[in-house]
mmCIF file of C-alpha atoms in Angstrom:
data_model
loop_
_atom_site.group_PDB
_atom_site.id
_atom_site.type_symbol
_atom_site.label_atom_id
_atom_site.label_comp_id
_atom_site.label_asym_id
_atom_site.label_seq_id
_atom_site.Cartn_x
_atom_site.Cartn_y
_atom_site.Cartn_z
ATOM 1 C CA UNK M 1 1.257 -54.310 -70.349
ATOM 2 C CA UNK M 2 3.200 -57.432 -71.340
ATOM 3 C CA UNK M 3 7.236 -57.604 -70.330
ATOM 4 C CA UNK M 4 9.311 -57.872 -73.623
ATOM 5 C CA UNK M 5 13.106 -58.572 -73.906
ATOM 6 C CA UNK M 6 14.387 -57.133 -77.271
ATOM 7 C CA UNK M 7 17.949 -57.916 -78.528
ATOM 8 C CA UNK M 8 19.949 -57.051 -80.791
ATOM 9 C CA UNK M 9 23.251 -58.389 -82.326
ATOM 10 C CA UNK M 10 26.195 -55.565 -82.730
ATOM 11 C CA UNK M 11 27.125 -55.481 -86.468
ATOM 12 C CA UNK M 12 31.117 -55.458 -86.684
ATOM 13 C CA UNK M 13 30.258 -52.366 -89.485
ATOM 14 C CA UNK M 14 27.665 -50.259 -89.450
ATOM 15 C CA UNK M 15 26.483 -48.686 -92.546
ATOM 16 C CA UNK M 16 27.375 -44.899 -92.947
ATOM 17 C CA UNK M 17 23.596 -43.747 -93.287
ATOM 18 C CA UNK M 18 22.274 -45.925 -90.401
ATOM 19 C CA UNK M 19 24.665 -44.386 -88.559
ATOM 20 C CA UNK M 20 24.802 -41.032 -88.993
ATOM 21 C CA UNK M 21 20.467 -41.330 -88.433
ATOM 22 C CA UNK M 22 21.394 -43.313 -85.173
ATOM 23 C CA UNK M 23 23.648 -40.341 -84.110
ATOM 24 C CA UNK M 24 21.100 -37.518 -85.095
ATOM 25 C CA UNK M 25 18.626 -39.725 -82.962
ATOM 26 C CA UNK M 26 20.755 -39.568 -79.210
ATOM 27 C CA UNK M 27 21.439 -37.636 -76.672
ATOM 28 C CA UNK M 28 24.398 -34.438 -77.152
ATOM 29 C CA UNK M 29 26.102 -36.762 -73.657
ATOM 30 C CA UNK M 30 25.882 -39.973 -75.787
ATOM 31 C CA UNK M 31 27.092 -38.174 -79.394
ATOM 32 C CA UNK M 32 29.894 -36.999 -77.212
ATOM 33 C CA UNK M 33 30.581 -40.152 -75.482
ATOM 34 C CA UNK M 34 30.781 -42.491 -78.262
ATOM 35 C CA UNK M 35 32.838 -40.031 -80.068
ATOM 36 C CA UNK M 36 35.334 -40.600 -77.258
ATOM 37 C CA UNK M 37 35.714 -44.199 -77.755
ATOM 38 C CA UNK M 38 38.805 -46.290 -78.970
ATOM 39 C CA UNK M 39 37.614 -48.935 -79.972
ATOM 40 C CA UNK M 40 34.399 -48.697 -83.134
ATOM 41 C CA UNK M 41 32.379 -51.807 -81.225
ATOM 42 C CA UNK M 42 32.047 -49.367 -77.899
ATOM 43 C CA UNK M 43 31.061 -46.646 -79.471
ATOM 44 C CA UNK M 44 28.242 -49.323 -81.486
ATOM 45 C CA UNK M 45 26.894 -50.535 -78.472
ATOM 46 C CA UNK M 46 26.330 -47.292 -76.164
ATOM 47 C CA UNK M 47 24.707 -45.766 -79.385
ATOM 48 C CA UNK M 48 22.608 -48.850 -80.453
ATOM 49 C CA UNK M 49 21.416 -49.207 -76.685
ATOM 50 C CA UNK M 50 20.062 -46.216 -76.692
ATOM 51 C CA UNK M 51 18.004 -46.361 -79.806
ATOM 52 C CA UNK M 52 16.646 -49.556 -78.770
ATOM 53 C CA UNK M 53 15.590 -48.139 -75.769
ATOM 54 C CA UNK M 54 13.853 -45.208 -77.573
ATOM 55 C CA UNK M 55 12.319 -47.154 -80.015
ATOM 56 C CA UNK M 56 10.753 -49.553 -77.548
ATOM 57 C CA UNK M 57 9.591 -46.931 -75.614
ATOM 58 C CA UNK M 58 8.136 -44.714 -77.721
ATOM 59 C CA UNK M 59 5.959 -47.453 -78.594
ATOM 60 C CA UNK M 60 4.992 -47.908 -74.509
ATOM 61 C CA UNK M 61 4.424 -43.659 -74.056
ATOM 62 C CA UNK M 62 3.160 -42.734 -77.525
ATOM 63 C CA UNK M 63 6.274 -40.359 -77.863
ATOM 64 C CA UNK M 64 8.474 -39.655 -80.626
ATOM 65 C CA UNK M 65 12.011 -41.673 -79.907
ATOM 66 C CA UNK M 66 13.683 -38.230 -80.195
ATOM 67 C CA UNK M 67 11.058 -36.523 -77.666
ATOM 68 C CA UNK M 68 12.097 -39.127 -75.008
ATOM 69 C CA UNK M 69 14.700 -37.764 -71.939
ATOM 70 C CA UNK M 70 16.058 -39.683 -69.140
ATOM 71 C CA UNK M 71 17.468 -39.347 -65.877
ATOM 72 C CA UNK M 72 19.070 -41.566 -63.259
ATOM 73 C CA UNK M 73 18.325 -42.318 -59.567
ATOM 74 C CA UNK M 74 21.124 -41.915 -56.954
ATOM 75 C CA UNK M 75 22.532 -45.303 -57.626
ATOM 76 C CA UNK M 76 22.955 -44.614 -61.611
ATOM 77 C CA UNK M 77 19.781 -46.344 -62.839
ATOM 78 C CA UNK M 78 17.821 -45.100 -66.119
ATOM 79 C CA UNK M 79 14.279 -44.097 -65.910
ATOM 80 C CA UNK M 80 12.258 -42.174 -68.195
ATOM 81 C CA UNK M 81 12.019 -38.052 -66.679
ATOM 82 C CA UNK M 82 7.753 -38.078 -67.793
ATOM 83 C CA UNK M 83 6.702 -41.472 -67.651
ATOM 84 C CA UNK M 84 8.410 -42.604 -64.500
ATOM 85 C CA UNK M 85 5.618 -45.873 -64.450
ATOM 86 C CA UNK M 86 7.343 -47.022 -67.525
ATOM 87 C CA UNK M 87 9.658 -50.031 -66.872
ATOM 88 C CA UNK M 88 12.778 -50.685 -68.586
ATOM 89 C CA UNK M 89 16.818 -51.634 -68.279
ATOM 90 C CA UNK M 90 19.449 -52.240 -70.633
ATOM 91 C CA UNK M 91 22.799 -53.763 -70.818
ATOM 92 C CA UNK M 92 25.525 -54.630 -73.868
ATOM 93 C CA UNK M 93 28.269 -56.833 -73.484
ATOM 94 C CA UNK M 94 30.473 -58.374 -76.420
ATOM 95 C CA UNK M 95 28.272 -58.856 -79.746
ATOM 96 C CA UNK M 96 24.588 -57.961 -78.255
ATOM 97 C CA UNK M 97 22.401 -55.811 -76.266
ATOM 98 C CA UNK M 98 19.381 -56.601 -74.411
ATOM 99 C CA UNK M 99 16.342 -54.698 -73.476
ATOM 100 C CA UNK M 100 13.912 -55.203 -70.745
ATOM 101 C CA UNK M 101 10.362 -53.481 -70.686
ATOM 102 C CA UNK M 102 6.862 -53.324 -69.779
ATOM 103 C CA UNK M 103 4.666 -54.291 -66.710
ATOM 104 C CA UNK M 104 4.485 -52.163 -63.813
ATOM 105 C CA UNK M 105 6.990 -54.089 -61.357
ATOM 106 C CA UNK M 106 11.022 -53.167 -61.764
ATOM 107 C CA UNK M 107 12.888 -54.835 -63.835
ATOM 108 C CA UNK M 108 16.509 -55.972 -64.910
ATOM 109 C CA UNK M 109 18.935 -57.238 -67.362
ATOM 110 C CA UNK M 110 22.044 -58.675 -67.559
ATOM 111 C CA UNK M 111 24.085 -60.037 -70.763
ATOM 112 C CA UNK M 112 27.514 -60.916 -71.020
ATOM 113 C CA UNK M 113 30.358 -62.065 -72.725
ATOM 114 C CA UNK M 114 31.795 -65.499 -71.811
ATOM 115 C CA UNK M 115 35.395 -65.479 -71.036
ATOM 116 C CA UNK M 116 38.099 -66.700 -69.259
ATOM 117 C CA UNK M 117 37.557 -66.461 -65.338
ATOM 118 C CA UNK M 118 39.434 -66.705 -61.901
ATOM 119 C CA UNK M 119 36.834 -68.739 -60.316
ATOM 120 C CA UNK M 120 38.274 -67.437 -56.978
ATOM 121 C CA UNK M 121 35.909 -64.608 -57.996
ATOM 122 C CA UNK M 122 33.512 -66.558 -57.222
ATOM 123 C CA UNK M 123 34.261 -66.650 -53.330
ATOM 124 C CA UNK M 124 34.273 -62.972 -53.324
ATOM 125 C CA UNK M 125 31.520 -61.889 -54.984
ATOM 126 C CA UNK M 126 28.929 -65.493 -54.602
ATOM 127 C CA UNK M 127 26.954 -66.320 -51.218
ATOM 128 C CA UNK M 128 28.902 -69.510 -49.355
ATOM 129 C CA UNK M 129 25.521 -71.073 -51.038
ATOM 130 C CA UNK M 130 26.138 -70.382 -54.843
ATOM 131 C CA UNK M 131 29.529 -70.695 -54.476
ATOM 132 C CA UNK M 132 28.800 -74.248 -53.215
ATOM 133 C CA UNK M 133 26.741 -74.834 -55.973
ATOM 134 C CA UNK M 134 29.376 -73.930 -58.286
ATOM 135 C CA UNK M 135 32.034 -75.994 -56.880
ATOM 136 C CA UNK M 136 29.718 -79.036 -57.224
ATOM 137 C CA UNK M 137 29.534 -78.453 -61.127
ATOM 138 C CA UNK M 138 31.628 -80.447 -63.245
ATOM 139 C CA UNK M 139 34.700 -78.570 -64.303
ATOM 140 C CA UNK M 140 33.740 -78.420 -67.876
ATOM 141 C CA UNK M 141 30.597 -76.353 -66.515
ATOM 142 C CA UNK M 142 31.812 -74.201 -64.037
ATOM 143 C CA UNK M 143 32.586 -71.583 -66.581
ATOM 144 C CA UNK M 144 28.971 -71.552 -67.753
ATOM 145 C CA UNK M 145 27.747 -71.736 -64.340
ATOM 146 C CA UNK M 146 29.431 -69.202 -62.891
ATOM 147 C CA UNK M 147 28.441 -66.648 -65.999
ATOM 148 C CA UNK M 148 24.916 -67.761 -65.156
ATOM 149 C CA UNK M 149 25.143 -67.027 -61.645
ATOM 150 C CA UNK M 150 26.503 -63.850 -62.096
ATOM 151 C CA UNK M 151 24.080 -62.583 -65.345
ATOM 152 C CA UNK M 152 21.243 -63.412 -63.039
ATOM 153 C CA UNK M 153 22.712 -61.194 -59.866
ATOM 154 C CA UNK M 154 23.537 -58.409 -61.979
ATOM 155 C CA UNK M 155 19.598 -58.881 -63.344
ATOM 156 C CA UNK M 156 18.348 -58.547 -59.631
ATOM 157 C CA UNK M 157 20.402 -55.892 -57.989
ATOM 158 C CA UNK M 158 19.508 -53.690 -61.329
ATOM 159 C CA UNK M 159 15.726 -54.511 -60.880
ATOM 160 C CA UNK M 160 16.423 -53.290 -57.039
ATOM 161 C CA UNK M 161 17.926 -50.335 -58.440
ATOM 162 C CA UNK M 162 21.194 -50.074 -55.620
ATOM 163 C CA UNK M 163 23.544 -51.194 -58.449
ATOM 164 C CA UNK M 164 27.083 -52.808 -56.528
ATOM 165 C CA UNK M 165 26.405 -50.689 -53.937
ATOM 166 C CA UNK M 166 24.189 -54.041 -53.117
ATOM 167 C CA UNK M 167 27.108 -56.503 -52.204
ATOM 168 C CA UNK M 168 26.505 -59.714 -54.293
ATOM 169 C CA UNK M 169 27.298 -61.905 -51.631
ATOM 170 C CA UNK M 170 24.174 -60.595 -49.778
ATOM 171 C CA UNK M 171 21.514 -62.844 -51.490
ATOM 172 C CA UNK M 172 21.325 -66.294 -53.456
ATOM 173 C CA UNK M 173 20.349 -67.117 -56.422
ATOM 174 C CA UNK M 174 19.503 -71.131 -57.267
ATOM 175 C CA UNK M 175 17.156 -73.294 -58.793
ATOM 176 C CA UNK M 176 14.672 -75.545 -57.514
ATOM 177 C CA UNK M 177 13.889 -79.239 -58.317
ATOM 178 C CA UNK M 178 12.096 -78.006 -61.239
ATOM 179 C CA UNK M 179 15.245 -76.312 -62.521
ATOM 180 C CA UNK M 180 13.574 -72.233 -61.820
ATOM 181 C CA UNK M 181 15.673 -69.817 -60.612
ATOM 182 C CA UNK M 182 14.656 -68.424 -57.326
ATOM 183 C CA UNK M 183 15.965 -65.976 -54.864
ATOM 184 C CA UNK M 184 14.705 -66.496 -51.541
ATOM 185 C CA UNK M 185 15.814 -63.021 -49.686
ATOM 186 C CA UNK M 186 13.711 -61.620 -53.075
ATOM 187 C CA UNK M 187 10.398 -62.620 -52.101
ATOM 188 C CA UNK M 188 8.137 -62.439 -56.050
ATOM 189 C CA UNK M 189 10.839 -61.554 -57.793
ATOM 190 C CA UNK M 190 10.974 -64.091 -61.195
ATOM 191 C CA UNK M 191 14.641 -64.673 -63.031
ATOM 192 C CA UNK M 192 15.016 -66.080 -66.918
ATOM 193 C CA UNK M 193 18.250 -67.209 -67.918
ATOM 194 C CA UNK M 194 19.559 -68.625 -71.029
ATOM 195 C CA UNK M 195 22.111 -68.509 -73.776
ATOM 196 C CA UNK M 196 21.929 -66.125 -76.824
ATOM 197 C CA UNK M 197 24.568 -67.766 -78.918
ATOM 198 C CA UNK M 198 28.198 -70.013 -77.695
ATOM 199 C CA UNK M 199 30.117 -66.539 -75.973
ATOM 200 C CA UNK M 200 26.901 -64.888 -74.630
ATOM 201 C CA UNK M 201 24.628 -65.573 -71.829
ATOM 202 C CA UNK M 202 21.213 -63.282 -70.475
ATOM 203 C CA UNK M 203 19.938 -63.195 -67.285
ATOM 204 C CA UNK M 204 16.465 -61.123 -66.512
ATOM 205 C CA UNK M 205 14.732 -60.462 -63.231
ATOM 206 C CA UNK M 206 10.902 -59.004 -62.527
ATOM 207 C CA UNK M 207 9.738 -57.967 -59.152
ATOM 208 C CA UNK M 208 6.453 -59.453 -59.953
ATOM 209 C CA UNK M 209 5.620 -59.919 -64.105
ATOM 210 C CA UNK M 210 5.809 -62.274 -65.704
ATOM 211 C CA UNK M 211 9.032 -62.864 -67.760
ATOM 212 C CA UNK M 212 8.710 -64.190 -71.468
ATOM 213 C CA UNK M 213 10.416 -67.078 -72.535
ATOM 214 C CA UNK M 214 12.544 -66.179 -74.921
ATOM 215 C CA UNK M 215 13.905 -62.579 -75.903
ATOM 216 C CA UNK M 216 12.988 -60.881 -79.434
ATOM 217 C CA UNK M 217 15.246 -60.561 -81.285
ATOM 218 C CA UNK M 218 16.020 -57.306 -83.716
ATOM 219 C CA UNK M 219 17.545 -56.698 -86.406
ATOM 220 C CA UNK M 220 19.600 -53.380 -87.858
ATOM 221 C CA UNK M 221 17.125 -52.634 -90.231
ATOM 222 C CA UNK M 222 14.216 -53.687 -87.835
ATOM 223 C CA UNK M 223 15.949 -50.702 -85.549
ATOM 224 C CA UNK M 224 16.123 -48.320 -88.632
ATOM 225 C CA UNK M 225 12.377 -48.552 -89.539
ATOM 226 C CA UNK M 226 11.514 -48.384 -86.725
ATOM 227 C CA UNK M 227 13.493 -45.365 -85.947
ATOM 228 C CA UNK M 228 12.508 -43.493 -89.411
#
């Protein structure tokens, strides 16, 4: 079973009918959460997250998307209650959510926004290693460095499953000569890291598959079809 990376771009308005069928489509928790939200884009992404994940699934288990149900392990990560062998993680951030699944090995995904940053952060939360790599970026790269950096942590201590509970200044993440992204306390794991647009990077981590080179990427109505 091949690994897959779906994403998906948040629309700033969704239409009334795809919405309402995304709704119907979710879990009474999620209904209730995004109903809860401020702000319209929250409430977009923890819906649309979902769905993706149902749709792609249901594909993997042969289930409807609706018959799907989830639970979490101790540390908060998703995995499917019947078909615990099926691999997948999720995360949103800013204008798009990504979608990891397939294989048999865990996996993990990280997107997020690029903003403004304390790069003392970086002293905190980096091993004296990354951090070092960091500081020898040009400044006009440090920003996108450290984003980088941090995408492809958050990728590996989901894959674990520990969450933060996992201090991020416990492992390293760096390339080689050849420019791939290794972690040497990780032992197979892979890492794929790029940019989905100019305010977005994505980070993804296997603990053994092989990781595709570029992410699918879904529409809204791609989603809807899928889901009707």
């Amino acid at each position: 079973m091949m690994i897959t990376i779906r994403v998906l771009q948040v629309p700033e308005v969704l239409p009334e009918a795809y919405w309402n069928q995304f709704l119907s489509q979710v879990s009474a928790e999620r209904r209730a959460q995004a109903s809860r939200f401020v702000r319209q884009a929250d409430a977009y992404r923890s819906v649309l997250g979902e769905i993706l994940t149902r749709v792609t699934l249901s594909k993997l288990t042969g289930l409807r998307p609706a018959d799907l149900s989830f639970n979490r392990n101790s540390y908060g990560k998703p995995a499917l209650s019947h078909h615990s062998s099926v691999q997948f993680n999720v995360s949103h951030s800013g204008d798009w959510i990504a979608l990891i699944s397939g294989g048999t090995d865990e996996l993990g995904v990280d997107v997020e926004k690029i903003a403004p940053i304390d790069m003392q952060i970086a002293e905190r939360f980096f091993s004296p290693t990354e951090s070092q790599f960091l500081a020898a970026k040009p400044a006009e790269m440090q920003r996108e460095t450290f984003y980088r950096l941090w995408t492809l942590k958050e990728s590996y201590i989901k894959a674990v499953g520990m969450g933060l509970s996992m201090p991020l200044d416990s492992f390293a993440i760096l390339p080689d000569e050849g420019g791939v992204w290794h972690c040497e306390q990780a032992g197979d794991y892979r890492f794929h890291s790029q940019r989905l647009d100019d305010q977005h990077i994505l980070a993804a981590c296997s603990a053994g598959g092989e990781l595709p080179s570029k992410p699918e990427i879904i529409t809204l109505e791609d989603l809807y079809t899928e889901l009707v």
